[in-house]
mmCIF file of C-alpha atoms in Angstrom:
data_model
loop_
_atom_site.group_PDB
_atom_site.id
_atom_site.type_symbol
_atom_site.label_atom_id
_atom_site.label_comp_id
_atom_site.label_asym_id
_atom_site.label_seq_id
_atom_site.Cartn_x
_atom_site.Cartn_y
_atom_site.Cartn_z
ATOM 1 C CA UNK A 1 66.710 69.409 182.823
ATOM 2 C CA UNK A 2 70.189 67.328 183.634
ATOM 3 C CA UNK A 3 73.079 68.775 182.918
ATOM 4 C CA UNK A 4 76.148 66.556 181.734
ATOM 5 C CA UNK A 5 79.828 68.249 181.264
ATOM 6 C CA UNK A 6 81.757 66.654 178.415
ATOM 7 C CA UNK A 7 85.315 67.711 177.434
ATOM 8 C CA UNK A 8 85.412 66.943 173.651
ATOM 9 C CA UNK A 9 83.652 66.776 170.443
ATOM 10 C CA UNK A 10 82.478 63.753 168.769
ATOM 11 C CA UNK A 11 82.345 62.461 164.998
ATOM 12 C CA UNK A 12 78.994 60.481 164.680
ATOM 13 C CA UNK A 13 78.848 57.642 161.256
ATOM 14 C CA UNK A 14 81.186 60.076 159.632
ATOM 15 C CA UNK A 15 79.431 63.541 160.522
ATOM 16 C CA UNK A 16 81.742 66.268 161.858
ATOM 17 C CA UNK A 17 79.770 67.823 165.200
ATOM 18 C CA UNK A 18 80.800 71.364 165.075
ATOM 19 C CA UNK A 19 80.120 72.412 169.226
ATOM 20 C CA UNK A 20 80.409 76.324 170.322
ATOM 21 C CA UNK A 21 80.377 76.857 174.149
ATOM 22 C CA UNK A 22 76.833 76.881 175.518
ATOM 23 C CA UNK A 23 76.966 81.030 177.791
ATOM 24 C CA UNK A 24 76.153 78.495 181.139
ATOM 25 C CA UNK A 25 79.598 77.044 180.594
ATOM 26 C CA UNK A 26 82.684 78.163 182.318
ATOM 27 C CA UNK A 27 85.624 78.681 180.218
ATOM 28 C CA UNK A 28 88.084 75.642 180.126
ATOM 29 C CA UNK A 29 84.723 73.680 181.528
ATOM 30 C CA UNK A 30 84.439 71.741 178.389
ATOM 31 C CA UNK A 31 81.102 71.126 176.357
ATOM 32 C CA UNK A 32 77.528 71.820 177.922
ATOM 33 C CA UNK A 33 75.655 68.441 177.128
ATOM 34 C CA UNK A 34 72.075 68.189 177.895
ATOM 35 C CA UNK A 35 69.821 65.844 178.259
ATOM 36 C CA UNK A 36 66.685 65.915 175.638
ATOM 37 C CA UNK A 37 64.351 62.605 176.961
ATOM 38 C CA UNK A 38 60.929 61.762 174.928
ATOM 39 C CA UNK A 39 58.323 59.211 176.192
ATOM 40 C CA UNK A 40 55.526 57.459 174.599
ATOM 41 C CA UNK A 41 53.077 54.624 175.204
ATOM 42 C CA UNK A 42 51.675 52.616 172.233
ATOM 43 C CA UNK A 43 50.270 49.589 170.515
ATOM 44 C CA UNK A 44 52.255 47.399 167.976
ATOM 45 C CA UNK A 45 50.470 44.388 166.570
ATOM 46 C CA UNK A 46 52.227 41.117 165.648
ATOM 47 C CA UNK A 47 55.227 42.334 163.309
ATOM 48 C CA UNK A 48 54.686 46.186 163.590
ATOM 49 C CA UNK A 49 57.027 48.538 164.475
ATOM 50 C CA UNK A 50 56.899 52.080 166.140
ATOM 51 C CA UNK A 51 58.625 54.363 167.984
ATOM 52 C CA UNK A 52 59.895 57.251 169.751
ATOM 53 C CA UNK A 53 62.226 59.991 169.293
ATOM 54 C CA UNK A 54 63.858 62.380 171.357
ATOM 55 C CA UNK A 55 64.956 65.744 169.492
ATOM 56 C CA UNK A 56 67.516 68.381 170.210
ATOM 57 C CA UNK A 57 66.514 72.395 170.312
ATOM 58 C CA UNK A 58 67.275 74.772 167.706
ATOM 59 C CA UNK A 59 70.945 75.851 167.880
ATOM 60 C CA UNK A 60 71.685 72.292 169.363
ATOM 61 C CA UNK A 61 72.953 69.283 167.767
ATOM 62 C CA UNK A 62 73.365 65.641 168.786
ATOM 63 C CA UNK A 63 76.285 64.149 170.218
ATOM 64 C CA UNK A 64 74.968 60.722 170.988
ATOM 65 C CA UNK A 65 71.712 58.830 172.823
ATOM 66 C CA UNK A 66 70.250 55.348 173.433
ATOM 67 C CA UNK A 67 66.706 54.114 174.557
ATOM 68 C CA UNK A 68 66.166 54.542 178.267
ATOM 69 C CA UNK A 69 63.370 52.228 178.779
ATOM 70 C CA UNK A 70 63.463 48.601 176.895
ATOM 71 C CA UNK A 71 60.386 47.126 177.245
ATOM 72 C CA UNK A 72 60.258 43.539 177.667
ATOM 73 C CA UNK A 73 57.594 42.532 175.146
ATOM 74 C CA UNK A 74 59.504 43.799 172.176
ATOM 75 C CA UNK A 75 62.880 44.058 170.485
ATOM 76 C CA UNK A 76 64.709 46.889 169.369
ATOM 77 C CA UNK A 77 64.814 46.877 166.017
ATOM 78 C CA UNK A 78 67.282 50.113 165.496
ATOM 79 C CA UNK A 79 68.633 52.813 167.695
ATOM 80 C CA UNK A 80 70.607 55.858 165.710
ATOM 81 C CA UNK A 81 71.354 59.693 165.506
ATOM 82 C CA UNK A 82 68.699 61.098 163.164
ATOM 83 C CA UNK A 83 69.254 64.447 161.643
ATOM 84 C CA UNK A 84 66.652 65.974 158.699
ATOM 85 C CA UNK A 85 68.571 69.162 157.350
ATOM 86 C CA UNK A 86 67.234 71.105 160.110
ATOM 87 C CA UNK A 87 67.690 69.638 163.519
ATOM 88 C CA UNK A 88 68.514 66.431 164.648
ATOM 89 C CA UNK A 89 68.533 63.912 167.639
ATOM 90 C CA UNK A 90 67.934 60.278 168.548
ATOM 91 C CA UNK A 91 65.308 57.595 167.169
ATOM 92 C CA UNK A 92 64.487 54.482 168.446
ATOM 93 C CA UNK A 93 62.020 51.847 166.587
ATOM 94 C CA UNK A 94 60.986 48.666 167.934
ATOM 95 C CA UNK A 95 59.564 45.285 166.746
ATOM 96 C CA UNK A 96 56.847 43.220 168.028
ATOM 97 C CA UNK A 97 58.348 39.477 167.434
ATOM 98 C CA UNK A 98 55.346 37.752 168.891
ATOM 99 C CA UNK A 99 51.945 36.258 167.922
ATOM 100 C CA UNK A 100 49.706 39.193 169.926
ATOM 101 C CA UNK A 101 49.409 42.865 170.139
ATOM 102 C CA UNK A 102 51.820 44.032 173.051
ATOM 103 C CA UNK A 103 51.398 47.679 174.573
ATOM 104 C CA UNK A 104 54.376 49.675 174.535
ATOM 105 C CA UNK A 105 55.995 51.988 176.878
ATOM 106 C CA UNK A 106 58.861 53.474 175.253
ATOM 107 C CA UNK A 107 61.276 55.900 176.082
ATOM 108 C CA UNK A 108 64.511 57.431 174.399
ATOM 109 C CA UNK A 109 66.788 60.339 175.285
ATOM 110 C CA UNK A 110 69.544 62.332 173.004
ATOM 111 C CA UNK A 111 72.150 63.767 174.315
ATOM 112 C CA UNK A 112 72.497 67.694 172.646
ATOM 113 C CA UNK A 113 75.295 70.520 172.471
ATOM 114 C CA UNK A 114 74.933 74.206 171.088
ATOM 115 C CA UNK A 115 76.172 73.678 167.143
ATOM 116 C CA UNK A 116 75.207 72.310 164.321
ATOM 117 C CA UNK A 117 75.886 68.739 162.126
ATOM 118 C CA UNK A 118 77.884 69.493 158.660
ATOM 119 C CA UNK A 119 77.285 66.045 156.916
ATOM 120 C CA UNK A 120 80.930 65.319 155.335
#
């Protein structure tokens, strides 16, 4: 697991992230951010998408992410914050632009805090 040390909150597309001190952090340390990282390897014929998400753990929220591995053979066709009600973290989807079936190694991390997302 990496361990990143932030020292503020975020608002995300207009969601307030509500952040309590994660017990491993020292007072006056500033947010405990970790790392959440998902990985998957796929097939996406000509014009198909798919993709790969990377979810925080209960009591966490997101506070941002971004695909870690871009594969050449494809485009990204979003990269965003997901959240369902329950739990949220980060989605990626790509695109296959081209004329063949490409195989697809894809990778995407979110970066997570104890709290929770109140939608406002």
């Amino acid at each position: 697991m990496k361990l990143i040390k932030i020292a503020m909150g975020a608002v995300l597309s207009g969601v307030l992230v509500s952040a309590a001190a994660s017990p491993q952090a020292r007072p006056g340390s500033g947010l405990t951010v970790y790392l959440r990282e998902a990985t998957r390897t796929f097939v996406l014929g000509p014009g198909e998408t798919g993709g790969v998400s990377s979810a925080c753990r209960s009591g966490e929220t997101v506070v941002g992410g971004s695909p870690t591995a871009i594969p050449a053979n494809v485009v990204i066709a979003y990269s965003a914050l997901f959240f369902d009600g329950v739990g949220s973290g980060w989605t990626v989807q790509y695109r296959n632009d081209s004329t063949q079936a490409v195989s697809v190694y894809a990778a995407t991390s979110a970066l997570c805090t104890a709290g929770k997302l109140i939608p406002g």
